[in-house]
mmCIF file of C-alpha atoms in Angstrom:
data_model
loop_
_atom_site.group_PDB
_atom_site.id
_atom_site.type_symbol
_atom_site.label_atom_id
_atom_site.label_comp_id
_atom_site.label_asym_id
_atom_site.label_seq_id
_atom_site.Cartn_x
_atom_site.Cartn_y
_atom_site.Cartn_z
ATOM 1 C CA MET F 105 78.691 31.652 -35.224
ATOM 2 C CA LEU F 106 75.751 29.460 -36.261
ATOM 3 C CA ALA F 107 73.187 30.798 -38.726
ATOM 4 C CA ARG F 108 70.486 30.997 -36.042
ATOM 5 C CA GLN F 109 72.793 32.890 -33.660
ATOM 6 C CA ARG F 110 73.756 35.280 -36.438
ATOM 7 C CA GLN F 111 70.116 35.869 -37.375
ATOM 8 C CA ASP F 112 69.206 36.467 -33.742
ATOM 9 C CA ALA F 113 71.968 39.086 -33.540
ATOM 10 C CA ILE F 114 70.718 40.741 -36.731
ATOM 11 C CA LEU F 115 67.123 40.733 -35.479
ATOM 12 C CA GLU F 116 68.173 42.269 -32.178
ATOM 13 C CA GLU F 117 69.960 45.080 -34.042
ATOM 14 C CA VAL F 118 66.946 45.677 -36.335
ATOM 15 C CA ARG F 119 64.649 45.960 -33.335
ATOM 16 C CA ARG F 120 67.086 48.274 -31.531
ATOM 17 C CA ALA F 121 67.881 50.597 -34.442
ATOM 18 C CA GLY F 122 64.765 50.183 -36.570
ATOM 19 C CA ALA F 123 66.855 49.553 -39.696
ATOM 20 C CA VAL F 124 70.148 47.918 -40.728
ATOM 21 C CA ARG F 125 72.468 47.977 -43.745
ATOM 22 C CA VAL F 126 73.961 44.859 -45.283
ATOM 23 C CA HIS F 127 77.580 46.058 -45.452
ATOM 24 C CA GLU F 128 77.535 47.284 -41.831
ATOM 25 C CA LEU F 129 76.228 43.937 -40.593
ATOM 26 C CA ALA F 130 78.782 42.064 -42.696
ATOM 27 C CA THR F 131 81.606 44.065 -41.119
ATOM 28 C CA ARG F 132 80.277 43.644 -37.593
ATOM 29 C CA LEU F 133 79.614 39.905 -37.942
ATOM 30 C CA ARG F 134 82.752 39.242 -40.025
ATOM 31 C CA VAL F 135 80.888 37.489 -42.814
ATOM 32 C CA SER F 136 80.244 38.239 -46.479
ATOM 33 C CA ASP F 137 77.514 40.530 -47.782
ATOM 34 C CA MET F 138 75.942 37.476 -49.439
ATOM 35 C CA THR F 139 75.709 35.666 -46.087
ATOM 36 C CA VAL F 140 73.967 38.663 -44.537
ATOM 37 C CA ARG F 141 71.540 38.870 -47.463
ATOM 38 C CA ARG F 142 70.673 35.192 -47.000
ATOM 39 C CA ASP F 143 70.099 35.808 -43.290
ATOM 40 C CA LEU F 144 67.839 38.761 -44.080
ATOM 41 C CA ASP F 145 65.942 36.616 -46.595
ATOM 42 C CA ALA F 146 65.395 33.991 -43.871
ATOM 43 C CA LEU F 147 64.200 36.605 -41.374
ATOM 44 C CA ALA F 148 61.897 38.184 -43.962
ATOM 45 C CA ARG F 149 60.344 34.789 -44.787
ATOM 46 C CA ARG F 150 59.572 34.393 -41.091
ATOM 47 C CA GLY F 151 57.912 37.811 -41.084
ATOM 48 C CA LEU F 152 60.420 39.291 -38.626
ATOM 49 C CA VAL F 153 61.905 42.032 -40.852
ATOM 50 C CA ASP F 154 60.981 43.904 -44.017
ATOM 51 C CA LYS F 155 63.690 43.786 -46.675
ATOM 52 C CA VAL F 156 64.559 47.068 -48.383
ATOM 53 C CA TYR F 157 67.267 48.052 -50.860
ATOM 54 C CA GLY F 158 70.630 47.569 -49.157
ATOM 55 C CA GLY F 159 69.274 46.268 -45.861
ATOM 56 C CA ALA F 160 66.145 45.721 -43.793
ATOM 57 C CA THR F 161 63.742 47.526 -41.473
ATOM 58 C CA SER F 162 61.708 46.433 -38.485
ATOM 59 C CA VAL F 163 58.177 45.130 -38.919
ATOM 60 C CA THR F 164 55.664 47.325 -37.139
ATOM 61 C CA GLY F 165 53.306 45.656 -34.686
ATOM 62 C CA PRO F 166 53.902 41.989 -35.623
ATOM 63 C CA LYS F 167 52.702 40.663 -32.263
ATOM 64 C CA VAL F 168 49.212 42.121 -32.531
ATOM 65 C CA ASP F 169 48.721 42.370 -36.299
ATOM 66 C CA GLU F 170 45.866 40.057 -37.270
ATOM 67 C CA PRO F 171 44.883 39.963 -40.966
ATOM 68 C CA GLY F 172 41.310 39.015 -41.766
ATOM 69 C CA PHE F 173 40.288 35.522 -42.859
ATOM 70 C CA GLU F 174 40.085 36.411 -46.552
ATOM 71 C CA ALA F 175 43.583 37.936 -46.534
ATOM 72 C CA LYS F 176 45.062 34.859 -44.872
ATOM 73 C CA SER F 177 43.134 32.399 -47.037
ATOM 74 C CA VAL F 178 45.214 33.221 -50.133
ATOM 75 C CA ARG F 179 48.596 32.712 -48.437
ATOM 76 C CA ALA F 180 50.652 29.495 -48.666
ATOM 77 C CA LEU F 181 47.782 27.567 -50.236
ATOM 78 C CA ALA F 182 49.839 24.544 -51.313
ATOM 79 C CA GLN F 183 51.490 24.293 -47.904
ATOM 80 C CA LYS F 184 48.178 24.488 -46.050
ATOM 81 C CA LEU F 185 46.620 21.809 -48.221
ATOM 82 C CA ALA F 186 49.560 19.445 -47.767
ATOM 83 C CA ILE F 187 49.479 20.022 -43.987
ATOM 84 C CA ALA F 188 45.701 19.524 -43.814
ATOM 85 C CA GLN F 189 45.855 16.270 -45.761
ATOM 86 C CA ARG F 190 48.503 14.847 -43.402
ATOM 87 C CA ALA F 191 46.543 16.033 -40.365
ATOM 88 C CA ALA F 192 43.355 14.389 -41.679
ATOM 89 C CA ASP F 193 45.171 11.037 -41.550
ATOM 90 C CA LEU F 194 45.420 11.476 -37.769
ATOM 91 C CA VAL F 195 41.637 11.716 -37.300
ATOM 92 C CA LEU F 196 40.016 8.415 -36.328
ATOM 93 C CA PRO F 197 36.403 7.464 -37.142
ATOM 94 C CA GLY F 198 33.940 7.688 -34.282
ATOM 95 C CA THR F 199 35.880 10.295 -32.296
ATOM 96 C CA ALA F 200 35.145 13.755 -30.956
ATOM 97 C CA ILE F 201 37.551 16.437 -32.128
ATOM 98 C CA GLY F 202 38.011 20.162 -31.682
ATOM 99 C CA LEU F 203 38.934 22.456 -34.571
ATOM 100 C CA GLY F 204 40.183 25.948 -33.819
ATOM 101 C CA ALA F 205 39.736 28.958 -36.068
ATOM 102 C CA GLY F 206 42.049 29.771 -38.952
ATOM 103 C CA THR F 207 42.615 29.066 -42.617
ATOM 104 C CA THR F 208 44.676 25.899 -42.061
ATOM 105 C CA THR F 209 42.071 24.294 -39.797
ATOM 106 C CA TRP F 210 39.413 25.420 -42.302
ATOM 107 C CA THR F 211 41.384 23.552 -44.970
ATOM 108 C CA LEU F 212 41.529 20.518 -42.656
ATOM 109 C CA ALA F 213 37.734 20.625 -42.303
ATOM 110 C CA ARG F 214 37.489 20.288 -46.083
ATOM 111 C CA CYS F 215 39.714 17.176 -45.943
ATOM 112 C CA LEU F 216 37.552 15.231 -43.476
ATOM 113 C CA ASP F 217 35.014 13.849 -45.939
ATOM 114 C CA SER F 218 36.491 10.352 -45.750
ATOM 115 C CA VAL F 219 36.295 10.141 -41.930
ATOM 116 C CA PRO F 220 32.920 8.773 -40.779
ATOM 117 C CA ASP F 221 30.994 9.259 -37.560
ATOM 118 C CA LEU F 222 32.670 12.402 -36.257
ATOM 119 C CA THR F 223 31.643 14.882 -33.597
ATOM 120 C CA VAL F 224 33.302 18.231 -34.273
ATOM 121 C CA VAL F 225 33.423 21.139 -31.848
ATOM 122 C CA THR F 226 34.648 24.440 -33.231
ATOM 123 C CA ASN F 227 34.702 28.155 -32.483
ATOM 124 C CA SER F 228 35.115 28.951 -36.182
ATOM 125 C CA VAL F 229 32.161 30.133 -38.249
ATOM 126 C CA LYS F 230 34.030 29.207 -41.456
ATOM 127 C CA VAL F 231 34.856 25.682 -40.247
ATOM 128 C CA SER F 232 31.284 25.146 -39.115
ATOM 129 C CA ASP F 233 29.945 26.287 -42.498
ATOM 130 C CA VAL F 234 32.154 23.796 -44.364
ATOM 131 C CA LEU F 235 31.090 20.874 -42.186
ATOM 132 C CA GLN F 236 27.390 21.781 -42.042
ATOM 133 C CA ARG F 237 27.124 22.177 -45.814
ATOM 134 C CA ALA F 238 28.284 18.591 -46.290
ATOM 135 C CA GLY F 239 24.938 17.486 -44.777
ATOM 136 C CA ARG F 240 26.381 14.286 -43.330
ATOM 137 C CA SER F 241 23.969 12.348 -41.087
ATOM 138 C CA ASP F 242 26.932 10.672 -39.353
ATOM 139 C CA ARG F 243 28.468 13.983 -38.285
ATOM 140 C CA THR F 244 27.594 16.263 -35.362
ATOM 141 C CA VAL F 245 28.877 19.836 -35.431
ATOM 142 C CA MET F 246 28.817 22.087 -32.367
ATOM 143 C CA LEU F 247 29.594 25.790 -32.843
ATOM 144 C CA THR F 248 30.453 27.720 -29.690
ATOM 145 C CA GLY F 249 29.024 31.166 -29.029
ATOM 146 C CA GLY F 250 30.851 34.462 -28.537
ATOM 147 C CA LEU F 251 32.160 37.548 -30.330
ATOM 148 C CA ARG F 252 33.673 37.319 -33.838
ATOM 149 C CA THR F 253 37.325 38.199 -34.455
ATOM 150 C CA PRO F 254 38.911 39.200 -37.809
ATOM 151 C CA SER F 255 39.660 35.488 -38.399
ATOM 152 C CA ASP F 256 35.955 34.634 -37.880
ATOM 153 C CA ALA F 257 36.613 32.981 -34.531
ATOM 154 C CA LEU F 258 34.025 33.123 -31.777
ATOM 155 C CA VAL F 259 35.747 34.220 -28.577
ATOM 156 C CA GLY F 260 34.965 35.411 -25.070
ATOM 157 C CA PRO F 261 33.537 33.920 -21.866
ATOM 158 C CA VAL F 262 30.603 32.194 -23.596
ATOM 159 C CA ALA F 263 32.949 30.179 -25.811
ATOM 160 C CA VAL F 264 35.279 29.395 -22.908
ATOM 161 C CA ARG F 265 32.409 28.204 -20.659
ATOM 162 C CA THR F 266 31.114 25.927 -23.429
ATOM 163 C CA LEU F 267 34.489 24.266 -23.890
ATOM 164 C CA ARG F 268 35.285 23.792 -20.210
ATOM 165 C CA GLY F 269 32.563 21.169 -19.850
ATOM 166 C CA LEU F 270 33.615 19.112 -22.885
ATOM 167 C CA HIS F 271 35.930 16.118 -23.299
ATOM 168 C CA LEU F 272 37.454 15.671 -26.753
ATOM 169 C CA ASP F 273 39.736 12.996 -28.167
ATOM 170 C CA GLN F 274 41.869 15.391 -30.209
ATOM 171 C CA VAL F 275 42.183 19.129 -30.752
ATOM 172 C CA PHE F 276 43.577 20.641 -33.954
ATOM 173 C CA LEU F 277 44.747 24.253 -33.790
ATOM 174 C CA GLY F 278 46.515 26.625 -36.139
ATOM 175 C CA ALA F 279 49.122 29.089 -34.897
ATOM 176 C CA HIS F 280 50.162 32.607 -35.804
ATOM 177 C CA GLY F 281 53.663 31.888 -34.522
ATOM 178 C CA VAL F 282 55.881 29.007 -33.391
ATOM 179 C CA GLU F 283 58.966 29.845 -31.337
ATOM 180 C CA MET F 284 61.170 27.951 -28.877
ATOM 181 C CA ASP F 285 60.630 30.218 -25.872
ATOM 182 C CA ALA F 286 57.193 31.667 -26.637
ATOM 183 C CA GLY F 287 55.660 28.385 -27.821
ATOM 184 C CA PHE F 288 52.511 28.511 -29.970
ATOM 185 C CA THR F 289 51.122 32.033 -30.126
ATOM 186 C CA THR F 290 48.314 34.161 -31.534
ATOM 187 C CA PRO F 291 47.958 37.947 -32.003
ATOM 188 C CA ASN F 292 44.501 37.948 -30.383
ATOM 189 C CA MET F 293 44.395 37.522 -26.602
ATOM 190 C CA GLU F 294 40.735 36.455 -26.473
ATOM 191 C CA GLU F 295 41.289 33.881 -29.202
ATOM 192 C CA SER F 296 44.283 32.615 -27.244
ATOM 193 C CA GLU F 297 42.055 32.100 -24.185
ATOM 194 C CA VAL F 298 39.601 30.030 -26.230
ATOM 195 C CA ASN F 299 42.485 28.030 -27.709
ATOM 196 C CA ARG F 300 43.694 27.259 -24.187
ATOM 197 C CA ALA F 301 40.185 26.059 -23.306
ATOM 198 C CA LEU F 302 40.251 23.793 -26.377
ATOM 199 C CA VAL F 303 43.634 22.424 -25.333
ATOM 200 C CA GLY F 304 42.233 21.718 -21.879
ATOM 201 C CA ALA F 305 39.252 19.870 -23.354
ATOM 202 C CA GLY F 306 41.340 17.654 -25.613
ATOM 203 C CA GLY F 307 43.046 14.374 -24.937
ATOM 204 C CA SER F 308 45.825 15.366 -27.346
ATOM 205 C CA LEU F 309 46.868 18.535 -29.161
ATOM 206 C CA VAL F 310 47.859 18.678 -32.833
ATOM 207 C CA VAL F 311 49.121 22.037 -34.134
ATOM 208 C CA LEU F 312 49.049 22.881 -37.838
ATOM 209 C CA ALA F 313 51.551 25.550 -38.907
ATOM 210 C CA ASP F 314 53.367 26.118 -42.186
ATOM 211 C CA HIS F 315 57.115 26.786 -42.113
ATOM 212 C CA SER F 316 56.725 30.580 -42.310
ATOM 213 C CA LYS F 317 55.297 30.581 -38.768
ATOM 214 C CA TRP F 318 58.647 29.455 -37.308
ATOM 215 C CA GLY F 319 60.306 32.234 -35.328
ATOM 216 C CA THR F 320 57.190 34.431 -35.316
ATOM 217 C CA VAL F 321 55.804 35.491 -31.926
ATOM 218 C CA GLY F 322 52.243 36.687 -31.336
ATOM 219 C CA ILE F 323 51.234 38.575 -28.218
ATOM 220 C CA SER F 324 49.721 35.591 -26.377
ATOM 221 C CA THR F 325 50.852 31.982 -25.879
ATOM 222 C CA PHE F 326 48.129 29.331 -25.947
ATOM 223 C CA ALA F 327 50.382 26.281 -25.534
ATOM 224 C CA GLU F 328 54.026 25.399 -24.950
ATOM 225 C CA LEU F 329 55.792 23.407 -27.651
ATOM 226 C CA ASP F 330 56.015 20.273 -25.514
ATOM 227 C CA GLU F 331 52.231 20.285 -25.002
ATOM 228 C CA ALA F 332 51.720 19.294 -28.634
ATOM 229 C CA GLU F 333 51.471 15.587 -29.301
ATOM 230 C CA ALA F 334 52.193 16.476 -32.911
ATOM 231 C CA LEU F 335 53.137 19.507 -34.994
ATOM 232 C CA VAL F 336 52.256 19.215 -38.684
ATOM 233 C CA THR F 337 54.249 21.534 -40.939
ATOM 234 C CA ASP F 338 55.587 21.547 -44.507
ATOM 235 C CA ASP F 339 58.957 20.708 -46.056
ATOM 236 C CA GLY F 340 59.936 24.363 -46.313
ATOM 237 C CA LEU F 341 61.047 24.223 -42.664
ATOM 238 C CA ASP F 342 64.829 24.592 -42.420
ATOM 239 C CA GLU F 343 67.062 21.876 -40.991
ATOM 240 C CA GLU F 344 67.972 23.718 -37.804
ATOM 241 C CA ALA F 345 64.327 24.423 -36.954
ATOM 242 C CA SER F 346 63.453 20.778 -37.660
ATOM 243 C CA GLU F 347 66.134 19.577 -35.245
ATOM 244 C CA LEU F 348 64.947 21.903 -32.492
ATOM 245 C CA LEU F 349 61.299 20.958 -32.928
ATOM 246 C CA ASN F 350 62.074 17.242 -33.088
ATOM 247 C CA GLU F 351 63.584 17.596 -29.617
ATOM 248 C CA THR F 352 60.577 19.503 -28.234
ATOM 249 C CA VAL F 353 57.203 18.490 -29.677
ATOM 250 C CA GLY F 354 55.858 14.959 -29.320
ATOM 251 C CA GLU F 355 56.144 14.277 -33.067
ATOM 252 C CA LEU F 356 57.155 16.520 -35.941
ATOM 253 C CA ILE F 357 55.195 15.571 -39.068
ATOM 254 C CA VAL F 358 56.495 17.144 -42.269
ATOM 255 C CA ALA F 359 54.118 17.268 -45.221
ATOM 256 C CA ARG F 360 55.699 17.251 -48.652
ATOM 257 C CA VAL F 361 54.492 20.010 -50.969
ATOM 258 C CA PRO F 362 54.573 19.037 -54.675
ATOM 259 C CA GLU F 363 57.062 21.224 -56.558
ATOM 260 C CA GLU F 364 54.505 22.247 -59.161
ATOM 261 C CA ALA F 365 52.095 23.319 -56.398
ATOM 262 C CA ALA F 366 54.700 25.146 -54.310
ATOM 263 C CA GLY F 367 55.515 27.415 -57.221
#
C-alpha cells in the first residue's frame, strides 16, 4: 500500500471514529508503529488530524474554520515570502492583474515594487493598503466594494458585479486548501464566489499556496486544479504530491525556502 493510500485509510478511520490509536492502526494496516506515526505526522501537517499521545483525533470544522488575517499572517512566513518572490517574477510591466485576499497575496503585493506601470484590482483591504501606501504614480489600484470577511476580503454581489465587467491579464489567488478532487478551496462561500469572478476576469490564473495546504479541503471550490496556469508552492511539498500536481496544473513552480529561514 502506498503512503497516500495508507494515509487516506487512516483519515477515513479518524473521521468515522473520531479518534485512532497508533498500535491499532499498525495492526490493521500491517505496518510498524513508526510508519503509522509518520503518516499521522503527515496528516497533522496538512491540518487533517490533531495528534495526541498514542494516536490522533479528528479536527473539528476544518471546512468552514476561517482564522482572521492577523492569525494567518504569522504562519509559514518564510514559505510565503519565497512563494511571493517567485510569483512576482511572473508579473510583467504594463499589465493589469488581480490580487485576491489572503496573507500570501498580501506578501506578493509587497514584492511588486520592481514592476512598473501596473494596474491592480483587488478585493483585499490589506493588499490595497500596501499598494496605495507606496504612492507610485505609475500604479493604479482598484478596490472592489462589499462586506468584509475575517481575512479582510470584500465579498458579496457588489464585488462580483465590479469584477464581471473587467478584463485582466493575470489573477493571483491564495487558497485555503489544494486537493485532487476538490481543487482549490476556501472556507468562506462568499469569498469563493468573488474568487470565481476574479478567475473569470483573468486571462490566466496563478495560485499561491504553501505545502501545508495540500490535502486540505475548504467548503467551497473556486477553481479546479487544471484551471491554474501555474501553482506556486514551496519545497516542503512531498514527492508524491509534486508528481500529482505536475500532471494536473499548467506549471508547478516550487520556491526554495532558505534553511535558516525555514527554521
